[in-house]
Amino acid sequence: MLIYLHYNIDLLKKVFYGLSMARTDTTPHSSPTSSRSTGRRHRRRDHRALLTAADERWLAQAIEAGREAQRRLDEGTPLDGDVDLVAEGERARHHFIEANVRLVQSIANRFSVPVHLDRDDIAQDGMIGLEKAVEKFDWRRGYKFSTYATWWIRQSIQRGLEASATTIRIPGHRTRELRTA
């Protein structure tokens, strides 16, 4: 489990380090901290191509096969090739996440950024939602992944904004009640 978490942290660092290093510069002498005031957006130079529905199904099946192989390895009843299936599942998961970073960025750009946060913080919360969506995506239902993931990404961003909004932590259902009142 620790290796799995370490892998996720490395992936997030790689993705967000790439985002912060790939900022487009519109002014000749602007500093990296002035991106908020100039309204520049983050761009990834090495983004992956958009996935087709068939690609999404194939990747989801590879992730599922990797999870099943990992379960068999953990139980002590491995089959031939289970180690390869686990590695292929991790590669598919990694590819799925990298291919959908643009979705996270587009959803994060729709949220207004509070003064105490940066857009990267909102995008990071969205990436947590993207990981959750990749874990829970069921390819058998026939939906496009972007339709399914949008809900998880938005929910994760909203929870992150609620958690950082006040010094005193207010439960999510109370925050929604206060907002509607």
PDB file of C-alpha atoms in Angstrom:
ATOM      1  CA  MET A   1       0.000   0.000   0.000  1.00  0.00           C
ATOM      2  CA  LEU A   2       2.876   2.369   0.799  1.00  0.00           C
ATOM      3  CA  ILE A   3       4.379   1.853  -2.666  1.00  0.00           C
ATOM      4  CA  TYR A   4       0.993   2.646  -4.230  1.00  0.00           C
ATOM      5  CA  LEU A   5       0.713   5.919  -2.277  1.00  0.00           C
ATOM      6  CA  HIS A   6       4.317   6.829  -3.066  1.00  0.00           C
ATOM      7  CA  TYR A   7       3.615   6.252  -6.774  1.00  0.00           C
ATOM      8  CA  ASN A   8       0.542   8.548  -6.624  1.00  0.00           C
ATOM      9  CA  ILE A   9       2.499  11.292  -4.906  1.00  0.00           C
ATOM     10  CA  ASP A  10       5.268  11.042  -7.503  1.00  0.00           C
ATOM     11  CA  LEU A  11       2.696  11.213 -10.296  1.00  0.00           C
ATOM     12  CA  LEU A  12       1.036  14.298  -8.819  1.00  0.00           C
ATOM     13  CA  LYS A  13       4.403  15.993  -8.341  1.00  0.00           C
ATOM     14  CA  LYS A  14       5.345  15.237 -11.941  1.00  0.00           C
ATOM     15  CA  VAL A  15       2.057  16.546 -13.306  1.00  0.00           C
ATOM     16  CA  PHE A  16       1.990  19.717 -11.227  1.00  0.00           C
ATOM     17  CA  TYR A  17       5.697  20.405 -11.583  1.00  0.00           C
ATOM     18  CA  GLY A  18       5.167  20.212 -15.331  1.00  0.00           C
ATOM     19  CA  LEU A  19       2.192  22.578 -15.067  1.00  0.00           C
ATOM     20  CA  SER A  20       4.022  25.175 -13.014  1.00  0.00           C
ATOM     21  CA  MET A  21       7.127  25.041 -15.212  1.00  0.00           C
ATOM     22  CA  ALA A  22       5.136  25.329 -18.448  1.00  0.00           C
ATOM     23  CA  ARG A  23       3.465  28.681 -17.796  1.00  0.00           C
ATOM     24  CA  THR A  24       3.073  30.899 -20.781  1.00  0.00           C
ATOM     25  CA  ASP A  25       4.665  34.286 -20.345  1.00  0.00           C
ATOM     26  CA  THR A  26       2.813  37.258 -21.834  1.00  0.00           C
ATOM     27  CA  THR A  27       4.932  40.016 -20.347  1.00  0.00           C
ATOM     28  CA  PRO A  28       8.689  40.334 -20.783  1.00  0.00           C
ATOM     29  CA  HIS A  29       9.579  40.888 -17.114  1.00  0.00           C
ATOM     30  CA  SER A  30       6.807  39.241 -15.137  1.00  0.00           C
ATOM     31  CA  SER A  31       7.599  37.026 -12.192  1.00  0.00           C
ATOM     32  CA  PRO A  32       6.066  33.592 -11.611  1.00  0.00           C
ATOM     33  CA  THR A  33       4.057  35.013  -8.717  1.00  0.00           C
ATOM     34  CA  SER A  34       2.305  37.551 -10.919  1.00  0.00           C
ATOM     35  CA  SER A  35       0.409  34.927 -12.943  1.00  0.00           C
ATOM     36  CA  ARG A  36      -2.742  35.660 -10.976  1.00  0.00           C
ATOM     37  CA  SER A  37      -2.742  39.341 -11.814  1.00  0.00           C
ATOM     38  CA  THR A  38      -1.953  38.923 -15.520  1.00  0.00           C
ATOM     39  CA  GLY A  39      -4.582  36.215 -16.015  1.00  0.00           C
ATOM     40  CA  ARG A  40      -2.207  33.784 -17.698  1.00  0.00           C
ATOM     41  CA  ARG A  41      -3.231  30.171 -17.898  1.00  0.00           C
ATOM     42  CA  HIS A  42      -1.171  27.067 -17.385  1.00  0.00           C
ATOM     43  CA  ARG A  43      -0.260  24.959 -20.391  1.00  0.00           C
ATOM     44  CA  ARG A  44       1.321  21.544 -20.614  1.00  0.00           C
ATOM     45  CA  ARG A  45       3.805  21.068 -23.378  1.00  0.00           C
ATOM     46  CA  ASP A  46       3.752  17.282 -23.305  1.00  0.00           C
ATOM     47  CA  HIS A  47       0.053  16.509 -22.989  1.00  0.00           C
ATOM     48  CA  ARG A  48      -1.345  13.266 -24.253  1.00  0.00           C
ATOM     49  CA  ALA A  49      -3.856  12.944 -27.066  1.00  0.00           C
ATOM     50  CA  LEU A  50      -7.524  12.794 -26.163  1.00  0.00           C
ATOM     51  CA  LEU A  51      -8.856   9.302 -25.567  1.00  0.00           C
ATOM     52  CA  THR A  52     -11.561   7.750 -27.676  1.00  0.00           C
ATOM     53  CA  ALA A  53     -14.356   5.714 -26.097  1.00  0.00           C
ATOM     54  CA  ALA A  54     -12.570   2.529 -27.212  1.00  0.00           C
ATOM     55  CA  ASP A  55      -9.315   3.719 -25.611  1.00  0.00           C
ATOM     56  CA  GLU A  56     -11.156   4.461 -22.369  1.00  0.00           C
ATOM     57  CA  ARG A  57     -12.711   0.985 -22.348  1.00  0.00           C
ATOM     58  CA  TRP A  58      -9.369  -0.674 -23.044  1.00  0.00           C
ATOM     59  CA  LEU A  59      -7.578   1.301 -20.325  1.00  0.00           C
ATOM     60  CA  ALA A  60     -10.370   0.641 -17.813  1.00  0.00           C
ATOM     61  CA  GLN A  61     -10.225  -3.079 -18.607  1.00  0.00           C
ATOM     62  CA  ALA A  62      -6.441  -3.084 -18.155  1.00  0.00           C
ATOM     63  CA  ILE A  63      -6.795  -1.310 -14.793  1.00  0.00           C
ATOM     64  CA  GLU A  64      -9.446  -3.803 -13.706  1.00  0.00           C
ATOM     65  CA  ALA A  65      -7.318  -6.779 -14.788  1.00  0.00           C
ATOM     66  CA  GLY A  66      -4.374  -5.314 -12.869  1.00  0.00           C
ATOM     67  CA  ARG A  67      -6.484  -4.935  -9.720  1.00  0.00           C
ATOM     68  CA  GLU A  68      -7.709  -8.522 -10.037  1.00  0.00           C
ATOM     69  CA  ALA A  69      -4.152  -9.791 -10.542  1.00  0.00           C
ATOM     70  CA  GLN A  70      -2.992  -7.788  -7.494  1.00  0.00           C
ATOM     71  CA  ARG A  71      -5.792  -9.342  -5.431  1.00  0.00           C
ATOM     72  CA  ARG A  72      -4.675 -12.820  -6.484  1.00  0.00           C
ATOM     73  CA  LEU A  73      -1.057 -11.985  -5.637  1.00  0.00           C
ATOM     74  CA  ASP A  74      -2.101 -10.704  -2.209  1.00  0.00           C
ATOM     75  CA  GLU A  75      -4.124 -13.859  -1.523  1.00  0.00           C
ATOM     76  CA  GLY A  76      -1.181 -16.052  -2.497  1.00  0.00           C
ATOM     77  CA  THR A  77      -2.887 -17.722  -5.464  1.00  0.00           C
ATOM     78  CA  PRO A  78      -1.156 -16.058  -8.420  1.00  0.00           C
ATOM     79  CA  LEU A  79      -1.554 -17.119 -12.020  1.00  0.00           C
ATOM     80  CA  ASP A  80       1.121 -16.933 -14.693  1.00  0.00           C
ATOM     81  CA  GLY A  81       1.542 -13.358 -15.872  1.00  0.00           C
ATOM     82  CA  ASP A  82      -0.098 -11.673 -12.870  1.00  0.00           C
ATOM     83  CA  VAL A  83       2.959  -9.532 -12.203  1.00  0.00           C
ATOM     84  CA  ASP A  84       2.836  -8.280 -15.796  1.00  0.00           C
ATOM     85  CA  LEU A  85      -0.898  -7.581 -15.497  1.00  0.00           C
ATOM     86  CA  VAL A  86      -0.319  -5.506 -12.359  1.00  0.00           C
ATOM     87  CA  ALA A  87       2.385  -3.467 -14.100  1.00  0.00           C
ATOM     88  CA  GLU A  88       0.197  -3.007 -17.191  1.00  0.00           C
ATOM     89  CA  GLY A  89      -2.697  -1.897 -14.974  1.00  0.00           C
ATOM     90  CA  GLU A  90      -0.520   0.729 -13.317  1.00  0.00           C
ATOM     91  CA  ARG A  91       0.687   1.980 -16.706  1.00  0.00           C
ATOM     92  CA  ALA A  92      -2.919   2.165 -17.925  1.00  0.00           C
ATOM     93  CA  ARG A  93      -3.955   4.072 -14.807  1.00  0.00           C
ATOM     94  CA  HIS A  94      -1.074   6.483 -15.256  1.00  0.00           C
ATOM     95  CA  HIS A  95      -1.984   6.993 -18.938  1.00  0.00           C
ATOM     96  CA  PHE A  96      -5.659   7.526 -18.044  1.00  0.00           C
ATOM     97  CA  ILE A  97      -4.767  10.231 -15.530  1.00  0.00           C
ATOM     98  CA  GLU A  98      -2.281  12.010 -17.786  1.00  0.00           C
ATOM     99  CA  ALA A  99      -4.724  12.022 -20.692  1.00  0.00           C
ATOM    100  CA  ASN A 100      -7.369  13.736 -18.554  1.00  0.00           C
ATOM    101  CA  VAL A 101      -5.299  16.491 -16.939  1.00  0.00           C
ATOM    102  CA  ARG A 102      -6.792  18.935 -19.453  1.00  0.00           C
ATOM    103  CA  LEU A 103     -10.262  18.032 -18.202  1.00  0.00           C
ATOM    104  CA  VAL A 104      -9.206  18.904 -14.662  1.00  0.00           C
ATOM    105  CA  GLN A 105      -7.714  22.206 -15.826  1.00  0.00           C
ATOM    106  CA  SER A 106     -10.821  23.169 -17.790  1.00  0.00           C
ATOM    107  CA  ILE A 107     -13.090  22.429 -14.821  1.00  0.00           C
ATOM    108  CA  ALA A 108     -10.755  24.198 -12.383  1.00  0.00           C
ATOM    109  CA  ASN A 109     -10.725  27.290 -14.597  1.00  0.00           C
ATOM    110  CA  ARG A 110     -14.491  27.632 -14.161  1.00  0.00           C
ATOM    111  CA  PHE A 111     -14.123  28.190 -10.409  1.00  0.00           C
ATOM    112  CA  SER A 112     -13.366  31.613  -9.014  1.00  0.00           C
ATOM    113  CA  VAL A 113     -10.101  31.593  -7.082  1.00  0.00           C
ATOM    114  CA  PRO A 114     -10.291  32.904  -3.506  1.00  0.00           C
ATOM    115  CA  VAL A 115      -7.628  35.397  -2.449  1.00  0.00           C
ATOM    116  CA  HIS A 116      -5.878  32.947  -0.134  1.00  0.00           C
ATOM    117  CA  LEU A 117      -5.528  30.237  -2.819  1.00  0.00           C
ATOM    118  CA  ASP A 118      -3.824  29.820  -6.165  1.00  0.00           C
ATOM    119  CA  ARG A 119      -5.322  28.127  -9.220  1.00  0.00           C
ATOM    120  CA  ASP A 120      -2.805  25.301  -8.736  1.00  0.00           C
ATOM    121  CA  ASP A 121      -4.458  24.510  -5.385  1.00  0.00           C
ATOM    122  CA  ILE A 122      -7.827  24.169  -7.092  1.00  0.00           C
ATOM    123  CA  ALA A 123      -6.303  22.029  -9.831  1.00  0.00           C
ATOM    124  CA  GLN A 124      -4.652  19.821  -7.217  1.00  0.00           C
ATOM    125  CA  ASP A 125      -8.016  19.201  -5.576  1.00  0.00           C
ATOM    126  CA  GLY A 126      -9.370  18.378  -9.026  1.00  0.00           C
ATOM    127  CA  MET A 127      -6.569  15.866  -9.570  1.00  0.00           C
ATOM    128  CA  ILE A 128      -7.605  14.092  -6.380  1.00  0.00           C
ATOM    129  CA  GLY A 129     -11.112  13.846  -7.824  1.00  0.00           C
ATOM    130  CA  LEU A 130      -9.690  12.579 -11.122  1.00  0.00           C
ATOM    131  CA  GLU A 131      -7.845   9.791  -9.315  1.00  0.00           C
ATOM    132  CA  LYS A 132     -11.038   8.839  -7.519  1.00  0.00           C
ATOM    133  CA  ALA A 133     -12.924   8.807 -10.837  1.00  0.00           C
ATOM    134  CA  VAL A 134     -10.296   6.581 -12.467  1.00  0.00           C
ATOM    135  CA  GLU A 135     -10.549   4.156  -9.530  1.00  0.00           C
ATOM    136  CA  LYS A 136     -14.352   3.996  -9.632  1.00  0.00           C
ATOM    137  CA  PHE A 137     -14.986   4.169 -13.404  1.00  0.00           C
ATOM    138  CA  ASP A 138     -17.059   1.239 -14.669  1.00  0.00           C
ATOM    139  CA  TRP A 139     -16.598   0.765 -18.400  1.00  0.00           C
ATOM    140  CA  ARG A 140     -19.561  -1.653 -18.593  1.00  0.00           C
ATOM    141  CA  ARG A 141     -22.102   1.134 -18.170  1.00  0.00           C
ATOM    142  CA  GLY A 142     -21.170   2.635 -21.530  1.00  0.00           C
ATOM    143  CA  TYR A 143     -20.605   6.239 -20.411  1.00  0.00           C
ATOM    144  CA  LYS A 144     -17.736   8.396 -21.595  1.00  0.00           C
ATOM    145  CA  PHE A 145     -15.170   8.858 -18.859  1.00  0.00           C
ATOM    146  CA  SER A 146     -15.268  12.652 -19.048  1.00  0.00           C
ATOM    147  CA  THR A 147     -18.988  12.625 -18.225  1.00  0.00           C
ATOM    148  CA  TYR A 148     -18.358  10.449 -15.193  1.00  0.00           C
ATOM    149  CA  ALA A 149     -15.180  12.185 -14.036  1.00  0.00           C
ATOM    150  CA  THR A 150     -16.625  15.699 -14.176  1.00  0.00           C
ATOM    151  CA  TRP A 151     -18.783  14.997 -11.139  1.00  0.00           C
ATOM    152  CA  TRP A 152     -15.868  13.629  -9.079  1.00  0.00           C
ATOM    153  CA  ILE A 153     -13.564  16.488 -10.076  1.00  0.00           C
ATOM    154  CA  ARG A 154     -16.144  19.184  -9.275  1.00  0.00           C
ATOM    155  CA  GLN A 155     -17.005  17.537  -5.960  1.00  0.00           C
ATOM    156  CA  SER A 156     -13.355  17.336  -4.971  1.00  0.00           C
ATOM    157  CA  ILE A 157     -12.724  20.978  -5.891  1.00  0.00           C
ATOM    158  CA  GLN A 158     -15.802  22.133  -3.988  1.00  0.00           C
ATOM    159  CA  ARG A 159     -14.782  20.162  -0.896  1.00  0.00           C
ATOM    160  CA  GLY A 160     -11.272  21.596  -1.098  1.00  0.00           C
ATOM    161  CA  LEU A 161     -12.649  25.128  -1.339  1.00  0.00           C
ATOM    162  CA  GLU A 162     -14.994  24.516   1.588  1.00  0.00           C
ATOM    163  CA  ALA A 163     -12.175  23.089   3.697  1.00  0.00           C
ATOM    164  CA  SER A 164      -9.928  26.087   3.097  1.00  0.00           C
ATOM    165  CA  ALA A 165     -12.616  28.779   3.242  1.00  0.00           C
ATOM    166  CA  THR A 166     -12.600  29.475   6.970  1.00  0.00           C
ATOM    167  CA  THR A 167     -10.279  29.158   9.927  1.00  0.00           C
ATOM    168  CA  ILE A 168     -12.919  27.180  11.793  1.00  0.00           C
ATOM    169  CA  ARG A 169     -13.865  23.976  10.043  1.00  0.00           C
ATOM    170  CA  ILE A 170     -17.560  23.778   9.284  1.00  0.00           C
ATOM    171  CA  PRO A 171     -19.043  20.468   8.079  1.00  0.00           C
ATOM    172  CA  GLY A 172     -19.924  20.341   4.388  1.00  0.00           C
ATOM    173  CA  HIS A 173     -23.690  20.087   4.854  1.00  0.00           C
ATOM    174  CA  ARG A 174     -23.676  23.153   7.137  1.00  0.00           C
ATOM    175  CA  THR A 175     -21.614  25.112   4.623  1.00  0.00           C
ATOM    176  CA  ARG A 176     -24.175  24.359   1.912  1.00  0.00           C
ATOM    177  CA  GLU A 177     -27.000  25.421   4.256  1.00  0.00           C
ATOM    178  CA  LEU A 178     -25.237  28.709   5.003  1.00  0.00           C
ATOM    179  CA  ARG A 179     -24.634  29.330   1.295  1.00  0.00           C
ATOM    180  CA  THR A 180     -28.303  28.828   0.380  1.00  0.00           C
ATOM    181  CA  ALA A 181     -29.654  30.871   3.299  1.00  0.00           C
TER     182      ALA A 181
END
